[in-house]
Short mmCIF file of C-alpha atoms and ligand atoms in Angstrom, two decimals:
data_model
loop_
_atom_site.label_atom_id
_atom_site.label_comp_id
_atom_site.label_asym_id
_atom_site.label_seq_id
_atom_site.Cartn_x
_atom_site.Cartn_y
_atom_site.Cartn_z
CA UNK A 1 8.43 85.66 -25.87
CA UNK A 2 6.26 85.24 -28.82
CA UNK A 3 5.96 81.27 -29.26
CA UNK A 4 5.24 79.49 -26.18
CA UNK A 5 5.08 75.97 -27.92
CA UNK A 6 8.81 75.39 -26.44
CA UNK A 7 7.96 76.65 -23.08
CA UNK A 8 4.52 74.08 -23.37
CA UNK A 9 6.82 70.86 -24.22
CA UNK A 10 9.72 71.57 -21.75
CA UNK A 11 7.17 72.42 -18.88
CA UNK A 12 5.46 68.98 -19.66
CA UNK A 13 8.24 66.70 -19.73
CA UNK A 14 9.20 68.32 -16.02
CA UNK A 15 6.02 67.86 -15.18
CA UNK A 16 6.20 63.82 -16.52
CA UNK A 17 9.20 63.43 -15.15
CA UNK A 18 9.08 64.46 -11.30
CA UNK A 19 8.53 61.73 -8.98
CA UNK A 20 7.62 63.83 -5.58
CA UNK A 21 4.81 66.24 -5.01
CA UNK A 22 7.71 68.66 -3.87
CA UNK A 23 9.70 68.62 -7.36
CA UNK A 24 5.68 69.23 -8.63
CA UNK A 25 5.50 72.53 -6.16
CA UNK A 26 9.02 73.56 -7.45
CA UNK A 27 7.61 73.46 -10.83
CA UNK A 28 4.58 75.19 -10.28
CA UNK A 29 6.48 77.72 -8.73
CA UNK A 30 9.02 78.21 -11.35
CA UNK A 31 6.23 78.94 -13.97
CA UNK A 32 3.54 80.44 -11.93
CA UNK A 33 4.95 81.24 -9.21
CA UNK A 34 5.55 85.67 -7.90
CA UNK A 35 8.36 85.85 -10.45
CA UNK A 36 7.76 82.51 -12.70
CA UNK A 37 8.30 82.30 -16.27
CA UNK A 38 4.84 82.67 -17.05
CA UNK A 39 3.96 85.19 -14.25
CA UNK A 40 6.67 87.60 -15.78
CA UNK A 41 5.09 87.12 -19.78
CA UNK A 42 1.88 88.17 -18.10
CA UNK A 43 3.18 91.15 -16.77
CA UNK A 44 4.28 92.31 -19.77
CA UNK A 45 0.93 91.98 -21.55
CA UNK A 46 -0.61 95.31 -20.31
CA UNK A 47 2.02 97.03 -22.60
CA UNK A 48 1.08 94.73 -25.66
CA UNK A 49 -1.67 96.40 -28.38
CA UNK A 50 -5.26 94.74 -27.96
CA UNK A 51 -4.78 92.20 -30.96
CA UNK A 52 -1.50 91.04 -29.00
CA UNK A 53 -2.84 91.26 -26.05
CA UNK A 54 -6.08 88.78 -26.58
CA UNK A 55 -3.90 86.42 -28.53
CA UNK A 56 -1.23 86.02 -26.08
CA UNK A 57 -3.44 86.18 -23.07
CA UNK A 58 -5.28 83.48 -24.47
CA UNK A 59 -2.39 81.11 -25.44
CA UNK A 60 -1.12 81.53 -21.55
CA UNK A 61 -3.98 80.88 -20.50
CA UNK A 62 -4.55 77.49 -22.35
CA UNK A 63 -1.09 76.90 -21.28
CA UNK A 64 -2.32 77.58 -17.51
CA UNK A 65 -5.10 75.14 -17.91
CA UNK A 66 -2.72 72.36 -19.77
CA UNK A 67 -0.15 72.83 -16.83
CA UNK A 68 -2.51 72.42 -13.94
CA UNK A 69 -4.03 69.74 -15.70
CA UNK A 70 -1.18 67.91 -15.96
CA UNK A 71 0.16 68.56 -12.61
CA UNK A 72 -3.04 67.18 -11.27
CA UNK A 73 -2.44 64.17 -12.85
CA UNK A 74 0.61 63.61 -12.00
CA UNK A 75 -0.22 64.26 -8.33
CA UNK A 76 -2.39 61.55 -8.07
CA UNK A 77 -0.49 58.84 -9.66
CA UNK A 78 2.55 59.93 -7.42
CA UNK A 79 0.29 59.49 -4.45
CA UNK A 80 -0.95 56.13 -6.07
CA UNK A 81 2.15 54.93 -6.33
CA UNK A 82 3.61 56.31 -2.64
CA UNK A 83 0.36 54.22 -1.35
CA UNK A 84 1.31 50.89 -3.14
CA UNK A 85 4.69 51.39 -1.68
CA UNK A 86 3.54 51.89 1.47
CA UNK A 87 1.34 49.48 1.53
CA UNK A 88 4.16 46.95 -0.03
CA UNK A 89 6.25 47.72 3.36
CA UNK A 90 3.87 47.54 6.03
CA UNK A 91 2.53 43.99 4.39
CA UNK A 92 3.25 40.81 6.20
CA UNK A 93 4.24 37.99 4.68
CA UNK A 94 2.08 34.88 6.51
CA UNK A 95 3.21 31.95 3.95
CA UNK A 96 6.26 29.32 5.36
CA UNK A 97 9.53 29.84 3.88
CA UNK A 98 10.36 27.76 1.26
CA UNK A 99 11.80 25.19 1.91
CA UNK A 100 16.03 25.30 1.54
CA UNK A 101 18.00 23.88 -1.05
CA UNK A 102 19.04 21.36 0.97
CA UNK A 103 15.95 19.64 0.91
CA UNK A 104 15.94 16.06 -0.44
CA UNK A 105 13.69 14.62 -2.90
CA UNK A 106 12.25 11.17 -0.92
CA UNK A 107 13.07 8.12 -3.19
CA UNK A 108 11.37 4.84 -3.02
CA UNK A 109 13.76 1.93 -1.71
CA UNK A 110 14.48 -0.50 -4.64
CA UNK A 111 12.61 -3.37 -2.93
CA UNK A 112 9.73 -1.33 -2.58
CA UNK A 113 10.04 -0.83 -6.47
CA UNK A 114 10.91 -3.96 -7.20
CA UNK A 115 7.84 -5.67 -5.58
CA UNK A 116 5.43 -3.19 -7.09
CA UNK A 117 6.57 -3.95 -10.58
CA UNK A 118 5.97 -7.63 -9.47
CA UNK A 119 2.71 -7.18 -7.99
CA UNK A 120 1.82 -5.30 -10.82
CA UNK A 121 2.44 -7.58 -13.50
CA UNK A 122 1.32 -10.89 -11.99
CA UNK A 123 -1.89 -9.27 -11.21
CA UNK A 124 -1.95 -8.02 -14.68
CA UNK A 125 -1.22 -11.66 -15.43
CA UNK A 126 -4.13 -12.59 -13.64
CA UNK A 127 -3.31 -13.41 -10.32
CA UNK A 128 -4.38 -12.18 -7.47
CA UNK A 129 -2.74 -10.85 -4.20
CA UNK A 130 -2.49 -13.19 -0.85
CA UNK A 131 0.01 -12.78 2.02
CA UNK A 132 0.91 -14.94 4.66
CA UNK A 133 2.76 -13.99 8.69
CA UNK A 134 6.45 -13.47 8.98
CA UNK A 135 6.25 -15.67 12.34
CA UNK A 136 4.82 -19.10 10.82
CA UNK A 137 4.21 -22.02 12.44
CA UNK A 138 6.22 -25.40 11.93
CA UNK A 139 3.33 -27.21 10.43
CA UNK A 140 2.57 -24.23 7.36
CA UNK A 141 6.47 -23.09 6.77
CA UNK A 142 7.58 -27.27 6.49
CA UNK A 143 5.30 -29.98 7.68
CA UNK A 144 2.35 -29.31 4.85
CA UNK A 145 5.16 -28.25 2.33
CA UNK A 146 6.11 -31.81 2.57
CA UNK A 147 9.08 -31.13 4.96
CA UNK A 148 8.38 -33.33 7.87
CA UNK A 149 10.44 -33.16 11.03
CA UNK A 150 13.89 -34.51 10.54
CA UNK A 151 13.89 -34.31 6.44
CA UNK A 152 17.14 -32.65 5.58
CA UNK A 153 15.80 -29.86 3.85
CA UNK A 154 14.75 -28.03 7.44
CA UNK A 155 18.78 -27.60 7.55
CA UNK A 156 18.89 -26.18 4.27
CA UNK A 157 16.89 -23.50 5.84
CA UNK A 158 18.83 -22.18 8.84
CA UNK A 159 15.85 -21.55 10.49
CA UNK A 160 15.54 -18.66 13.01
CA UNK A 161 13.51 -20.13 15.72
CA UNK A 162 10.78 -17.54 17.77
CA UNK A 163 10.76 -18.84 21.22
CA UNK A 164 11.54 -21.82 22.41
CA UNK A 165 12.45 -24.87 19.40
CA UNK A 166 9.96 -27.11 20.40
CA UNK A 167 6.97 -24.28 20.35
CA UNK A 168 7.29 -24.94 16.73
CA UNK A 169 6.70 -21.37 15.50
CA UNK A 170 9.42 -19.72 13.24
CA UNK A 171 10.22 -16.35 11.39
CA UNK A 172 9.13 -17.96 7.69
CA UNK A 173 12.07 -18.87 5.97
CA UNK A 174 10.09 -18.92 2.56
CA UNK A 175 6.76 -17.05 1.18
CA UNK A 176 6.07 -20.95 0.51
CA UNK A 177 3.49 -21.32 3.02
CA UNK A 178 1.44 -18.94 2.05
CA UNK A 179 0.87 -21.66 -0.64
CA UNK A 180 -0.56 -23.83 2.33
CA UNK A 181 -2.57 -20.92 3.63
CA UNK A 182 -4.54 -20.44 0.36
CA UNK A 183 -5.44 -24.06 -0.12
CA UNK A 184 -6.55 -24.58 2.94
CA UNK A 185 -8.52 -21.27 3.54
CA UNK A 186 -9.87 -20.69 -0.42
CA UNK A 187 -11.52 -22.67 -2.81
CA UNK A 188 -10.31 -23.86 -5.97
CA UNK A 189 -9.36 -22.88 -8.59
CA UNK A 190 -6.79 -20.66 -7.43
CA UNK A 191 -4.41 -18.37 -8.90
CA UNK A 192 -2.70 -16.52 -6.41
CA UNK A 193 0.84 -14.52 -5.41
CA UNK A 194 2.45 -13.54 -2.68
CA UNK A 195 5.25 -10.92 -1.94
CA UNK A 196 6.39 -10.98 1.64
CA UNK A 197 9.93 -10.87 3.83
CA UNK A 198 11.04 -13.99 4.58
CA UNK A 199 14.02 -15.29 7.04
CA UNK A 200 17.35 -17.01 7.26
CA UNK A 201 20.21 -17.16 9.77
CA UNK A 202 22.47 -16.07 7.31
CA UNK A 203 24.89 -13.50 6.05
CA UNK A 204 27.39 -13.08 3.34
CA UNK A 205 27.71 -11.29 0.67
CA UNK A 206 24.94 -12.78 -1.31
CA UNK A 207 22.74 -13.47 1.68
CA UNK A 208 21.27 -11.30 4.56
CA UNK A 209 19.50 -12.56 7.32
CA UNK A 210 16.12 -11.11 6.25
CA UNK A 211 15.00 -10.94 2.30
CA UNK A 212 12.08 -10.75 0.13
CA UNK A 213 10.60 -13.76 -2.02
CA UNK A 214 7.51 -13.79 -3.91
CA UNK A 215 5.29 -16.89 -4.11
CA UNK A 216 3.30 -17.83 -7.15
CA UNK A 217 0.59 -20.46 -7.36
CA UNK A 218 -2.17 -21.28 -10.21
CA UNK A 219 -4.03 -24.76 -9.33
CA UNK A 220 -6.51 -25.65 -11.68
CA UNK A 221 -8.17 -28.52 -14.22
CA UNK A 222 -5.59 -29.55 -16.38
CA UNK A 223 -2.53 -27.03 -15.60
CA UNK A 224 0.75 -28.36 -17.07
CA UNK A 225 4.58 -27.71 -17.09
CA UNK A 226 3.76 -26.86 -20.21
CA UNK A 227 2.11 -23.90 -18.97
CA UNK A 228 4.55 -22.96 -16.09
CA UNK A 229 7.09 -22.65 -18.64
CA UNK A 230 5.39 -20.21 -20.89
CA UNK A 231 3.94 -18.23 -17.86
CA UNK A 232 7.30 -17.52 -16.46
CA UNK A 233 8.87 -16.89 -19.38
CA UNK A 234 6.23 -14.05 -20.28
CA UNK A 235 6.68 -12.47 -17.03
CA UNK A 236 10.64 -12.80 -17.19
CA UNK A 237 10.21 -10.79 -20.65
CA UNK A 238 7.61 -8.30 -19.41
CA UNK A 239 9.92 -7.87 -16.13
CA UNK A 240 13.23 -7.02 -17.80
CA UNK A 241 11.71 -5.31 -20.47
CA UNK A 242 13.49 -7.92 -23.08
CA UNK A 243 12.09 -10.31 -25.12
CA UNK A 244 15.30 -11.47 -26.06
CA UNK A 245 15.39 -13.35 -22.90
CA UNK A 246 16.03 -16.91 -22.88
CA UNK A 247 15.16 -19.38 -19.91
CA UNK A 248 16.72 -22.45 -18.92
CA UNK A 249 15.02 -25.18 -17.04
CA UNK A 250 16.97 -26.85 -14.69
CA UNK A 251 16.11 -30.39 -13.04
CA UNK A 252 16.36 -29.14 -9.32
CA UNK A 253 14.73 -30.56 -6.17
CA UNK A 254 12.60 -28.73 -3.76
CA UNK A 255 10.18 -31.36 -1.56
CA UNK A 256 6.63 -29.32 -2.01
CA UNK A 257 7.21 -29.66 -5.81
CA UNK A 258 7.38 -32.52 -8.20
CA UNK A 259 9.19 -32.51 -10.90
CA UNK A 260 11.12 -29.49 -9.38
CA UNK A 261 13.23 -26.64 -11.83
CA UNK A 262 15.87 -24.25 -11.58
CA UNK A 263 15.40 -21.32 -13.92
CA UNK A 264 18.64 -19.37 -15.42
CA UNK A 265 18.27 -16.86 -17.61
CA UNK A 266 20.89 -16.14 -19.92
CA UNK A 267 23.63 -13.10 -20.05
CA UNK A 268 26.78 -12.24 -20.80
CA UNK A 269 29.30 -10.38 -18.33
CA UNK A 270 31.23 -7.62 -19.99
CA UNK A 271 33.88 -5.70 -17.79
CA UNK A 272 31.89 -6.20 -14.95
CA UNK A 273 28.53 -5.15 -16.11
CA UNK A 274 25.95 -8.26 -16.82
CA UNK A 275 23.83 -7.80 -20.12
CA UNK A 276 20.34 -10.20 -20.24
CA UNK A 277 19.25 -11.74 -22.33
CA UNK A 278 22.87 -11.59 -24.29
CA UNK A 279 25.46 -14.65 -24.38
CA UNK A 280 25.75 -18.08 -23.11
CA UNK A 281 25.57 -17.53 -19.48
CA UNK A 282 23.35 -18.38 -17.05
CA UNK A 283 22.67 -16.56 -13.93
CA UNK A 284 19.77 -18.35 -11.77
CA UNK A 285 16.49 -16.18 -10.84
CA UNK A 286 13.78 -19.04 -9.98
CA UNK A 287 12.63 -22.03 -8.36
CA UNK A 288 9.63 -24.01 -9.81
CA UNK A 289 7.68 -26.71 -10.39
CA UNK A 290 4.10 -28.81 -10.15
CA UNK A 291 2.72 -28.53 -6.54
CA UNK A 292 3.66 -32.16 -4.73
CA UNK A 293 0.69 -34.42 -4.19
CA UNK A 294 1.59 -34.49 -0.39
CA UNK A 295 1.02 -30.61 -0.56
CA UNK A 296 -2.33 -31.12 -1.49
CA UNK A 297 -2.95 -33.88 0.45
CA UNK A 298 -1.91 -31.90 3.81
CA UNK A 299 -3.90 -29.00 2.63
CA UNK A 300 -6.63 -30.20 0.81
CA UNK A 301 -7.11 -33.85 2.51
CA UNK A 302 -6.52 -37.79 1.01
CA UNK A 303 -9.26 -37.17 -1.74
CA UNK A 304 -7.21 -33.86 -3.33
CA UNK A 305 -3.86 -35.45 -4.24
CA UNK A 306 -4.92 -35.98 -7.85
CA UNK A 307 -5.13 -32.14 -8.26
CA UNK A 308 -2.93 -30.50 -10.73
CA UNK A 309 -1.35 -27.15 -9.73
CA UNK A 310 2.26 -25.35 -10.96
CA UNK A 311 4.28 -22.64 -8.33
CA UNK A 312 6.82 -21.03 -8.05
CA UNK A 313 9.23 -18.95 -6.00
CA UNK A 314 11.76 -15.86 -6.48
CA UNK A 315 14.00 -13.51 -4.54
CA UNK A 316 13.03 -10.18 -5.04
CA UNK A 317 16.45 -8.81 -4.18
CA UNK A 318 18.37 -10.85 -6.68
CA UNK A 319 15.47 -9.83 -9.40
CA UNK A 320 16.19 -5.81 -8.13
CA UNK A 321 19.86 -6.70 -8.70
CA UNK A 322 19.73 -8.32 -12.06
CA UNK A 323 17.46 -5.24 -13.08
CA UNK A 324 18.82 -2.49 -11.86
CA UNK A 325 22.50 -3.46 -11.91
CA UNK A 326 22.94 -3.15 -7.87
CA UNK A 327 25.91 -5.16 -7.21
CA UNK A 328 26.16 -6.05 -3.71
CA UNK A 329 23.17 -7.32 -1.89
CA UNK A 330 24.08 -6.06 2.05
CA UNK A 331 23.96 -2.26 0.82
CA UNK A 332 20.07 -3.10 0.25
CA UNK A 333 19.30 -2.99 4.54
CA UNK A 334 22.06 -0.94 5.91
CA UNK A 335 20.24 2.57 5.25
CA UNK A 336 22.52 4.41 3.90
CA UNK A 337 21.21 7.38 1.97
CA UNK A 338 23.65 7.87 -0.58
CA UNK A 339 22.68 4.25 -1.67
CA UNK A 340 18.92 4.64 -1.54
CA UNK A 341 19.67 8.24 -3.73
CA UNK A 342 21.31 6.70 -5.98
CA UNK A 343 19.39 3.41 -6.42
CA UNK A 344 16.16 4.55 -5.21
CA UNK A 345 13.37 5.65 -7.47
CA UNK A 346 11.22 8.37 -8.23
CA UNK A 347 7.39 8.13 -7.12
CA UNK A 348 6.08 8.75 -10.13
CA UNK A 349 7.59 5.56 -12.19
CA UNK A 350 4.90 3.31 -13.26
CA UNK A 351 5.14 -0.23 -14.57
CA UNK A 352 4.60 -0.77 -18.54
CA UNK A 353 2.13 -3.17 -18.97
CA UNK A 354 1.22 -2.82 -22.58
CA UNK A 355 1.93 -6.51 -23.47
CA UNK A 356 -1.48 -6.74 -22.57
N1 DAH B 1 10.58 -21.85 -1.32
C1 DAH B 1 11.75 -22.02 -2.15
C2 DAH B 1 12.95 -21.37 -1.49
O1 DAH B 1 12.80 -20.58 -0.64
C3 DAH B 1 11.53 -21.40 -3.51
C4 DAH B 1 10.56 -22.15 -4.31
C5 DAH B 1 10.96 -23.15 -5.15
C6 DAH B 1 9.20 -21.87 -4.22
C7 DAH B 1 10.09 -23.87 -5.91
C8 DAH B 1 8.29 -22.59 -4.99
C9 DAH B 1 8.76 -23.57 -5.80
O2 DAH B 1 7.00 -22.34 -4.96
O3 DAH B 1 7.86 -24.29 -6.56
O4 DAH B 1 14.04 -21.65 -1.88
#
């Protein structure tokens, strides 16, 4: 054999391509080894003339070195690579397991959502946050709102009593006293809200037996209907995203306010669905009106009754409703999870309050 070049390439890509340091002995052996390719061409050597001989001993011999070389190499990055196996088996994995597709994103109940977007914009309305006890007594959920005993409007409210009647204490049947609880504990002026559950002995479909209201109140100098008007229109716009929203004041009566309102705002109904702020329809969301003199004379004393002061009141639920398109108000408290995944909300949903 004259040109080893061949030999070189075909030994090296054996060499490359073994992957145990057996198939690397088997090599060795079949060039080097007793009767090996290269063994055999050095054998015949001693018959070759000296030029021969010096130039082919000294191409097998750089071949030698080459080939040991390589297999060297190629030893230690098959042990490298045994040892990261190795070590990949015997490793423990410590972490949990993840957890299983059946895992279920937590939603936030529409109330909950409701009321933050509330709370959020009346204090970005400037208003700040009160709240008041779900069990009231008689005198701060009707007496000081200018429902004394025996006035019709305590039927209105189909009171749940706690206790015995004539203890006089009551699960609230309105966020209204909370109203009563601000005068008489802060001083004015006063701009306050409220968000709270309130109660009623009822239950149909457009009433449950416990609900959410939220209580406004701004007393100061000087405050007008004027004023009541255009603060709940703003937040009626801000809340349903819609400035197309028009409201409707209503001549209403509630006894802690005088004059007393009913606000509608207007929509249309379109196979089924209700559209604000669309059409010549009027679905109700709000009571209002300028704080009674007898309010602030039971919570302020004789000398406050001149005091000027607008409020307000709204269900939460029907507001979540009109929103958010829920259409029956019982699925809101009977905890059922294919309701609440399909209504509820994500945690990361944040009110827009760039009117500001
Ligand atoms: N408390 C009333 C209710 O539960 C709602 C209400 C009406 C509250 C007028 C107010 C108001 O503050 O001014 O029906």
């Amino acid at each position: 054999m004259e040109n080893y070049d061949q030999l070189i390439q075909s030994a090296m890509v054996e060499i490359d391509s073994s992957n145990s340091i057996e198939l690397l002995e088997n090599i060795r052996i079949k060039y080097f080894g007793k009767n090996g390719i290269v063994s055999q061409e050095l054998k015949k050597i001693s018959k070759l003339n000296d030029e021969k001989k010096r130039k082919i001993g000294k191409e097998l011999n750089e071949f030698k070195s080459t080939f040991f070389k390589n297999v060297e190499l190629k030893k230690v990055r098959i042990r490298k690579q045994e040892i990261s196996e190795q070590l990949k088996k015997e490793s423990i994995d410590i972490s949990l397991p993840p957890r299983s597709s059946s895992f279920i994103e937590a939603k936030i109940h529409p109330i909950t959502q409701t009321t933050n977007e509330i709370v959020s914009i009346l204090g970005s309305m400037g208003l700040s946050y009160e709240e008041g006890p779900d069990v009231e007594d008689d005198f701060h959920n009707f007496t000081a709102l200018n429902i004394p005993k025996n006035h019709p409007a305590r039927q209105m409210h189909d009171t749940f009593y706690v206790g015995e009647k004539n203890e006089g204490l009551v699960l609230r049947t309105h966020t209204s006293p909370v109203q009563i609880r601000t005068l008489m504990n802060k001083t004015l002026p006063l701009r306050i809200f409220a968000p709270g559950r309130t109660y009623r002995c009822d239950s149909d479909i457009t009433h449950t037996p416990m609900f959410h209201q939220v209580e406004g109140l701004v007393v100061e100098e000087g405050v007008t209907f004027a004023n009541l008007k255009w603060f709940l229109e703003k937040f009626c716009k801000i809340f349903f995203n819609n400035d197309d929203i028009n409201l409707r004041f209503r001549p209403s009566y509630f006894p802690f306010t005088e004059p007393s309102a009913e606000v509608d705002i207007n929509c249309k109904v379109e196979s089924g669905k209700i559209h604000l702020g669309e059409g010549d329809s009027w679905m109700e969301i709000l009571g209002c009106g300028m704080v009674h003199p007898n309010v602030f004379k039971m919570s302020l004393g004789e000398k406050n009754m001149n005091t000027n002061g607008f409020a307000f009141g709204m269900g939460i639920e029907r507001l979540a409703m009109l929103k958010y398109g829920m259409p029956d108000l019982r699925n809101f408290f009977e905890s059922d999870l294919r309701w609440l995944r399909h209504y509820g909300f994500s945690f990361f949903e944040t009110t827009d309050l760039s009117w500001r």
